[in-house]
Amino acid sequence: MLEGTQLTKDFRVRLGLFRGSATLRAVDDVSITIDAGETVALVGESGSGKSTLGRILLGLILQTSGAVHYRGTDFARLQGDAARQFRADVQAVFQDTSASLNPRRRVGESVIAPLLFNRRLSAAHARIESAQLLERVGLDPKIFASRFPHQLSGGQRQRVGLARALASQPRVIVADEPVSALDVSVRAQILKLMQDLQAQEKLAYLFITHDLGIARLIANRVMVMYLGAIVEEGNAADVFARPSHPYTLALTLSAPIPDPTRARPPRHLIGDIPSPLAPPPGCRFHPRCAFAQAICKTDAPPVREFENAHRSACHFAEQVRGG
Ligand code: SF4
């Protein structure tokens, strides 16, 4: 459905007065496929490049190298109606709903806009369908269509964001931390709603999250990103049953345990993610890795494949898999 091949994204960053500028590689040679009806979770800490990759796949920013194909056609070659269809078919849901909804537009108008511009419905038809969409996401249109975003809770705004995305009848939704700003009970409601909509519409999701617990709940496949590169990927069941990269293992062990009586595991993820302006040599994860050995400081690990297309970029993946 949507495929990114060997994507790289560089940004020029000003270092300050008299210090010139430098290149920051936010995405480094990443390939990703999202098939119809599946949920791919893109997991990593903040600063790992997940959102930049999501924005490239949405066509919001241009990659430095590599290609994005939608249904087999290079996105860069899409023009006219085909480009418009791509923009309708591949929709976004963002974390910051107060920024992604126009504060001066009533909720009903926000949902009507894609019906008019992407689907080219008549005004009367768009009004009826926007009311139906609000109902589908659990908002009574009689109450909510006339409200402004600031009059809604975070969960209600996220429901509006989903209704607006659905208005274009998308095939793929790139959801960037869509529930991170919500409290736990609302989070569960929105995830359930997203799963229901996926089953009804055969939607594909790229679900960007720092929360491995959420990825475990919703993903068919998991890709783990660290400092711009994919360090592990595979079926969700395989990745969670047998993490094959120390970073994934550390994220798994540091995920919250919803039982206060159970002992916490020792901290496995030490320090913060290094600056992408000066990534460590060899394996980028080595300064934080509990499995690191001398070779890790000099040689970048190749990606190796285990059963079921489960891949890991670690010199000592077998040891990690062995526990
Ligand atoms: Fe850790 Fe070395 Fe594997 Fe990198 S290659 S993740 S430093 S063990």
Tab-separated table of C-alpha atoms and ligand atoms in Angstrom:
chain	number	residue	atom	x	y	z
A	1	MET	CA	0.000	0.000	0.000
A	2	LEU	CA	2.627	2.526	1.152
A	3	GLU	CA	6.333	1.893	0.859
A	4	GLY	CA	9.430	3.901	1.685
A	5	THR	CA	12.717	2.665	0.237
A	6	GLN	CA	16.143	3.620	1.584
A	7	LEU	CA	14.835	6.902	2.933
A	8	THR	CA	17.293	9.434	4.247
A	9	LYS	CA	16.540	12.902	5.554
A	10	ASP	CA	19.199	15.519	6.352
A	11	PHE	CA	18.576	18.905	7.901
A	12	ARG	CA	21.037	21.809	7.953
A	13	VAL	CA	21.240	23.064	11.517
A	14	ARG	CA	22.715	26.406	12.569
A	15	LEU	CA	25.074	25.881	15.492
A	16	GLY	CA	25.053	29.498	16.668
A	17	LEU	CA	26.928	32.729	16.167
A	18	PHE	CA	30.382	32.146	14.544
A	19	ARG	CA	29.946	28.373	14.711
A	20	GLY	CA	28.477	27.854	11.257
A	21	SER	CA	26.107	24.995	10.529
A	22	ALA	CA	26.118	21.207	10.488
A	23	THR	CA	24.143	18.380	8.929
A	24	LEU	CA	21.739	16.484	11.121
A	25	ARG	CA	20.694	13.123	9.678
A	26	ALA	CA	17.241	12.537	11.148
A	27	VAL	CA	16.427	9.450	9.051
A	28	ASP	CA	19.199	7.170	7.859
A	29	ASP	CA	18.563	4.594	5.123
A	30	VAL	CA	15.178	3.391	6.361
A	31	SER	CA	12.959	1.071	4.324
A	32	ILE	CA	9.389	0.494	5.433
A	33	THR	CA	6.253	-1.108	3.993
A	34	ILE	CA	2.699	-0.732	5.248
A	35	ASP	CA	0.270	-3.272	3.817
A	36	ALA	CA	-3.491	-2.909	3.488
A	37	GLY	CA	-5.336	-3.414	6.761
A	38	GLU	CA	-2.277	-3.848	8.987
A	39	THR	CA	-0.918	-1.805	11.872
A	40	VAL	CA	2.786	-1.108	11.888
A	41	ALA	CA	4.056	0.383	15.148
A	42	LEU	CA	7.110	2.622	14.810
A	43	VAL	CA	8.643	2.683	18.265
A	44	GLY	CA	11.472	4.684	19.817
A	45	GLU	CA	12.345	7.458	22.234
A	46	SER	CA	11.729	11.079	21.358
A	47	GLY	CA	14.496	12.267	19.025
A	48	SER	CA	14.793	8.917	17.242
A	49	GLY	CA	13.452	10.251	13.909
A	50	LYS	CA	10.023	8.559	14.007
A	51	SER	CA	7.991	11.700	13.340
A	52	THR	CA	10.299	12.808	10.525
A	53	LEU	CA	9.838	9.414	8.855
A	54	GLY	CA	6.062	9.720	9.294
A	55	ARG	CA	6.054	13.178	7.697
A	56	ILE	CA	8.069	11.923	4.722
A	57	LEU	CA	5.527	9.118	4.174
A	58	LEU	CA	2.702	11.669	4.372
A	59	GLY	CA	4.419	13.804	1.723
A	60	LEU	CA	4.671	16.705	4.185
A	61	ILE	CA	8.458	16.928	3.879
A	62	LEU	CA	10.722	15.759	1.084
A	63	GLN	CA	13.313	13.081	1.731
A	64	THR	CA	16.967	13.822	0.928
A	65	SER	CA	17.290	10.473	-0.852
A	66	GLY	CA	15.234	7.340	-1.352
A	67	ALA	CA	11.684	7.015	-2.642
A	68	VAL	CA	8.102	6.766	-1.411
A	69	HIS	CA	5.751	4.563	-3.435
A	70	TYR	CA	1.996	4.551	-3.006
A	71	ARG	CA	0.290	1.538	-4.590
A	72	GLY	CA	3.409	0.984	-6.669
A	73	THR	CA	3.766	4.540	-8.025
A	74	ASP	CA	6.576	6.851	-7.006
A	75	PHE	CA	5.009	9.666	-4.991
A	76	ALA	CA	7.302	12.185	-6.727
A	77	ARG	CA	5.690	11.283	-10.072
A	78	LEU	CA	2.108	11.721	-8.884
A	79	GLN	CA	0.435	14.743	-10.436
A	80	GLY	CA	-3.030	16.222	-10.771
A	81	ASP	CA	-5.829	13.845	-9.767
A	82	ALA	CA	-3.373	11.092	-8.759
A	83	ALA	CA	-1.579	13.451	-6.329
A	84	ARG	CA	-4.945	14.597	-4.939
A	85	GLN	CA	-6.005	10.964	-4.491
A	86	PHE	CA	-2.764	10.264	-2.567
A	87	ARG	CA	-3.480	13.194	-0.242
A	88	ALA	CA	-6.988	11.859	0.366
A	89	ASP	CA	-5.908	8.225	0.776
A	90	VAL	CA	-3.030	8.864	3.198
A	91	GLN	CA	-4.220	10.858	6.190
A	92	ALA	CA	-2.602	12.041	9.414
A	93	VAL	CA	-3.669	12.100	13.046
A	94	PHE	CA	-1.340	14.041	15.324
A	95	GLN	CA	-0.722	14.145	19.061
A	96	ASP	CA	-1.295	17.865	19.468
A	97	THR	CA	-4.968	18.151	18.573
A	98	SER	CA	-5.155	21.795	19.678
A	99	ALA	CA	-2.562	22.624	16.987
A	100	SER	CA	-3.858	20.302	14.258
A	101	LEU	CA	-7.444	21.657	14.406
A	102	ASN	CA	-8.071	25.212	13.253
A	103	PRO	CA	-9.020	27.095	16.471
A	104	ARG	CA	-11.294	29.469	14.534
A	105	ARG	CA	-13.250	26.695	12.821
A	106	ARG	CA	-16.198	24.980	14.408
A	107	VAL	CA	-15.889	21.198	14.655
A	108	GLY	CA	-18.495	20.634	11.939
A	109	GLU	CA	-16.606	22.926	9.528
A	110	SER	CA	-13.322	21.085	10.186
A	111	VAL	CA	-14.929	17.778	9.226
A	112	ILE	CA	-16.774	19.249	6.238
A	113	ALA	CA	-13.612	20.745	4.647
A	114	PRO	CA	-12.111	17.424	3.387
A	115	LEU	CA	-15.562	16.310	2.210
A	116	LEU	CA	-15.732	19.399	-0.015
A	117	PHE	CA	-12.121	19.477	-1.188
A	118	ASN	CA	-11.047	15.823	-1.289
A	119	ARG	CA	-14.370	14.147	-2.043
A	120	ARG	CA	-15.959	17.093	-3.883
A	121	LEU	CA	-19.367	16.535	-2.286
A	122	SER	CA	-22.056	19.195	-2.490
A	123	ALA	CA	-22.400	21.430	0.586
A	124	ALA	CA	-25.685	19.774	1.587
A	125	HIS	CA	-24.283	16.247	1.182
A	126	ALA	CA	-21.101	17.210	3.077
A	127	ARG	CA	-23.163	18.530	6.015
A	128	ILE	CA	-25.081	15.255	6.292
A	129	GLU	CA	-21.929	13.140	6.018
A	130	SER	CA	-19.996	15.236	8.553
A	131	ALA	CA	-22.795	14.632	11.078
A	132	GLN	CA	-22.596	10.885	10.363
A	133	LEU	CA	-18.811	10.928	10.814
A	134	LEU	CA	-19.092	12.683	14.182
A	135	GLU	CA	-21.593	10.028	15.257
A	136	ARG	CA	-19.223	7.259	14.151
A	137	VAL	CA	-16.489	8.579	16.416
A	138	GLY	CA	-18.887	8.855	19.353
A	139	LEU	CA	-19.723	12.596	19.266
A	140	ASP	CA	-23.314	13.787	19.066
A	141	PRO	CA	-23.320	16.209	16.086
A	142	LYS	CA	-26.190	18.225	17.604
A	143	ILE	CA	-23.932	19.066	20.535
A	144	PHE	CA	-20.432	19.084	19.037
A	145	ALA	CA	-20.693	20.318	15.419
A	146	SER	CA	-21.083	23.937	16.542
A	147	ARG	CA	-18.325	23.874	19.147
A	148	PHE	CA	-14.798	25.244	18.754
A	149	PRO	CA	-11.762	23.035	19.513
A	150	HIS	CA	-10.985	24.894	22.777
A	151	GLN	CA	-14.439	23.892	24.071
A	152	LEU	CA	-13.553	20.181	23.824
A	153	SER	CA	-11.525	17.823	26.000
A	154	GLY	CA	-8.333	16.230	24.592
A	155	GLY	CA	-10.159	12.950	23.932
A	156	GLN	CA	-13.025	14.732	22.145
A	157	ARG	CA	-10.549	16.687	19.998
A	158	GLN	CA	-8.813	13.436	19.044
A	159	ARG	CA	-12.201	11.972	18.036
A	160	VAL	CA	-12.724	15.030	15.815
A	161	GLY	CA	-9.236	14.454	14.343
A	162	LEU	CA	-10.232	10.883	13.484
A	163	ALA	CA	-13.560	12.006	11.981
A	164	ARG	CA	-11.730	14.549	9.835
A	165	ALA	CA	-9.216	11.917	8.680
A	166	LEU	CA	-12.040	9.458	7.866
A	167	ALA	CA	-13.855	12.132	5.827
A	168	SER	CA	-11.384	11.561	2.978
A	169	GLN	CA	-12.089	7.779	2.991
A	170	PRO	CA	-8.384	7.044	3.555
A	171	ARG	CA	-6.610	3.726	3.022
A	172	VAL	CA	-3.699	4.591	5.348
A	173	ILE	CA	-3.554	6.716	8.505
A	174	VAL	CA	-0.230	7.881	9.901
A	175	ALA	CA	-0.981	8.417	13.586
A	176	ASP	CA	1.833	10.249	15.382
A	177	GLU	CA	1.550	9.676	19.148
A	178	PRO	CA	-2.253	10.011	18.879
A	179	VAL	CA	-2.984	9.039	22.485
A	180	SER	CA	0.145	10.227	24.327
A	181	ALA	CA	-1.462	13.426	25.609
A	182	LEU	CA	-4.588	11.655	26.886
A	183	ASP	CA	-5.228	10.167	30.301
A	184	VAL	CA	-5.311	6.405	30.625
A	185	SER	CA	-9.063	5.766	30.396
A	186	VAL	CA	-9.540	8.119	27.402
A	187	ARG	CA	-6.470	6.564	25.784
A	188	ALA	CA	-8.095	3.119	25.966
A	189	GLN	CA	-11.314	4.495	24.406
A	190	ILE	CA	-9.480	6.115	21.481
A	191	LEU	CA	-7.387	2.972	20.831
A	192	LYS	CA	-10.551	0.859	20.838
A	193	LEU	CA	-12.205	3.331	18.456
A	194	MET	CA	-9.192	3.189	16.125
A	195	GLN	CA	-9.270	-0.620	16.149
A	196	ASP	CA	-13.026	-0.656	15.403
A	197	LEU	CA	-12.597	1.818	12.530
A	198	GLN	CA	-9.753	-0.264	11.159
A	199	ALA	CA	-11.911	-3.398	11.151
A	200	GLN	CA	-14.809	-1.555	9.461
A	201	GLU	CA	-12.742	0.300	6.860
A	202	LYS	CA	-9.767	-2.088	6.375
A	203	LEU	CA	-7.502	0.842	7.217
A	204	ALA	CA	-3.759	0.515	7.490
A	205	TYR	CA	-2.096	2.376	10.356
A	206	LEU	CA	1.431	3.550	10.835
A	207	PHE	CA	1.245	4.061	14.596
A	208	ILE	CA	4.126	6.173	15.875
A	209	THR	CA	4.656	5.804	19.605
A	210	HIS	CA	7.287	5.876	22.333
A	211	ASP	CA	5.103	3.505	24.353
A	212	LEU	CA	5.898	-0.162	23.838
A	213	GLY	CA	2.796	-1.143	25.832
A	214	ILE	CA	0.580	0.487	23.199
A	215	ALA	CA	2.548	-1.119	20.371
A	216	ARG	CA	2.065	-4.499	22.041
A	217	LEU	CA	-1.676	-3.852	22.215
A	218	ILE	CA	-2.364	-2.804	18.648
A	219	ALA	CA	0.471	-3.688	16.255
A	220	ASN	CA	0.779	-6.511	13.745
A	221	ARG	CA	4.364	-5.514	13.027
A	222	VAL	CA	6.869	-3.493	15.019
A	223	MET	CA	9.799	-1.382	13.827
A	224	VAL	CA	12.166	-0.046	16.481
A	225	MET	CA	14.009	3.153	15.609
A	226	TYR	CA	17.115	4.558	17.265
A	227	LEU	CA	18.986	7.691	16.161
A	228	GLY	CA	17.416	7.678	12.712
A	229	ALA	CA	17.898	3.969	11.888
A	230	ILE	CA	15.745	0.861	12.277
A	231	VAL	CA	17.526	-1.431	14.754
A	232	GLU	CA	14.910	-4.194	14.953
A	233	GLU	CA	11.752	-5.153	13.108
A	234	GLY	CA	9.433	-8.120	12.878
A	235	ASN	CA	5.988	-9.465	13.684
A	236	ALA	CA	4.802	-7.949	16.946
A	237	ALA	CA	4.417	-11.361	18.570
A	238	ASP	CA	8.012	-12.327	17.679
A	239	VAL	CA	9.532	-8.994	18.733
A	240	PHE	CA	7.809	-8.994	22.123
A	241	ALA	CA	8.389	-12.706	22.758
A	242	ARG	CA	12.042	-12.549	21.741
A	243	PRO	CA	13.552	-9.054	21.563
A	244	SER	CA	16.702	-9.342	19.443
A	245	HIS	CA	18.295	-5.949	19.987
A	246	PRO	CA	19.422	-4.585	23.381
A	247	TYR	CA	17.512	-1.344	22.756
A	248	THR	CA	14.216	-3.195	22.248
A	249	LEU	CA	14.983	-5.349	25.284
A	250	ALA	CA	15.664	-2.231	27.368
A	251	LEU	CA	12.437	-0.569	26.200
A	252	THR	CA	10.538	-3.761	27.044
A	253	LEU	CA	12.033	-3.903	30.531
A	254	SER	CA	11.417	-0.225	31.225
A	255	ALA	CA	7.741	-0.339	30.175
A	256	PRO	CA	5.448	0.392	33.159
A	257	ILE	CA	4.131	-2.636	35.058
A	258	PRO	CA	0.439	-2.140	35.955
A	259	ASP	CA	0.870	-3.998	39.246
A	260	PRO	CA	2.363	-2.091	42.214
A	261	THR	CA	3.152	-5.343	44.060
A	262	ARG	CA	5.501	-6.644	41.355
A	263	ALA	CA	9.212	-5.826	41.617
A	264	ARG	CA	10.632	-3.337	39.082
A	265	PRO	CA	13.445	-4.673	36.905
A	266	PRO	CA	16.789	-2.846	37.175
A	267	ARG	CA	17.203	0.111	34.802
A	268	HIS	CA	18.394	-1.147	31.430
A	269	LEU	CA	18.407	2.106	29.502
A	270	ILE	CA	21.119	4.382	30.807
A	271	GLY	CA	21.450	8.044	29.926
A	272	ASP	CA	19.770	10.004	27.168
A	273	ILE	CA	19.732	9.467	23.430
A	274	PRO	CA	22.921	11.108	21.987
A	275	SER	CA	22.716	14.102	19.677
A	276	PRO	CA	22.094	13.080	16.057
A	277	LEU	CA	24.546	15.860	15.164
A	278	ALA	CA	27.362	13.662	16.513
A	279	PRO	CA	26.206	10.025	16.534
A	280	PRO	CA	28.609	7.617	18.252
A	281	PRO	CA	30.916	5.625	15.931
A	282	GLY	CA	30.407	1.908	15.347
A	283	CYS	CA	27.064	0.869	16.777
A	284	ARG	CA	25.210	4.058	17.697
A	285	PHE	CA	23.702	2.393	20.721
A	286	HIS	CA	27.029	1.335	22.268
A	287	PRO	CA	27.344	4.079	24.935
A	288	ARG	CA	24.028	2.916	26.434
A	289	CYS	CA	24.233	-0.801	25.756
A	290	ALA	CA	24.560	-3.423	28.493
A	291	PHE	CA	25.827	-5.980	25.903
A	292	ALA	CA	28.487	-3.747	24.253
A	293	GLN	CA	31.949	-5.142	23.531
A	294	ALA	CA	35.052	-3.661	21.865
A	295	ILE	CA	33.862	-4.306	18.290
A	296	CYS	CA	30.708	-2.278	18.949
A	297	LYS	CA	32.767	0.922	19.297
A	298	THR	CA	34.291	0.600	15.841
A	299	ASP	CA	32.099	-1.537	13.565
A	300	ALA	CA	28.493	-0.759	12.688
A	301	PRO	CA	26.522	-4.009	13.028
A	302	PRO	CA	24.938	-5.433	9.860
A	303	VAL	CA	21.222	-6.191	9.797
A	304	ARG	CA	20.694	-9.921	10.257
A	305	GLU	CA	17.520	-11.891	9.744
A	306	PHE	CA	16.138	-14.587	12.031
A	307	GLU	CA	12.963	-16.641	11.675
A	308	ASN	CA	9.827	-15.042	10.221
A	309	ALA	CA	11.641	-12.004	8.736
A	310	HIS	CA	12.574	-10.897	12.271
A	311	ARG	CA	15.590	-8.583	11.766
A	312	SER	CA	18.077	-7.042	14.145
A	313	ALA	CA	21.140	-4.827	13.721
A	314	CYS	CA	23.300	-6.113	16.566
A	315	HIS	CA	26.628	-7.988	16.629
A	316	PHE	CA	25.382	-10.019	19.586
A	317	ALA	CA	21.733	-10.549	18.727
A	318	GLU	CA	21.967	-14.268	19.599
A	319	GLN	CA	23.009	-13.408	23.153
A	320	VAL	CA	20.184	-10.926	23.493
A	321	ARG	CA	17.697	-13.484	22.158
A	322	GLY	CA	19.064	-16.046	24.571
A	323	GLY	CA	18.194	-13.713	27.467
B	1	SF4	FE1	24.896	-3.310	21.874
B	1	SF4	FE2	27.004	-3.988	20.374
B	1	SF4	FE3	24.577	-4.883	19.753
B	1	SF4	FE4	25.183	-2.336	19.413
B	1	SF4	S1	26.080	-4.059	18.329
B	1	SF4	S2	23.350	-3.103	20.278
B	1	SF4	S3	26.500	-1.949	21.192
B	1	SF4	S4	25.748	-5.363	21.587
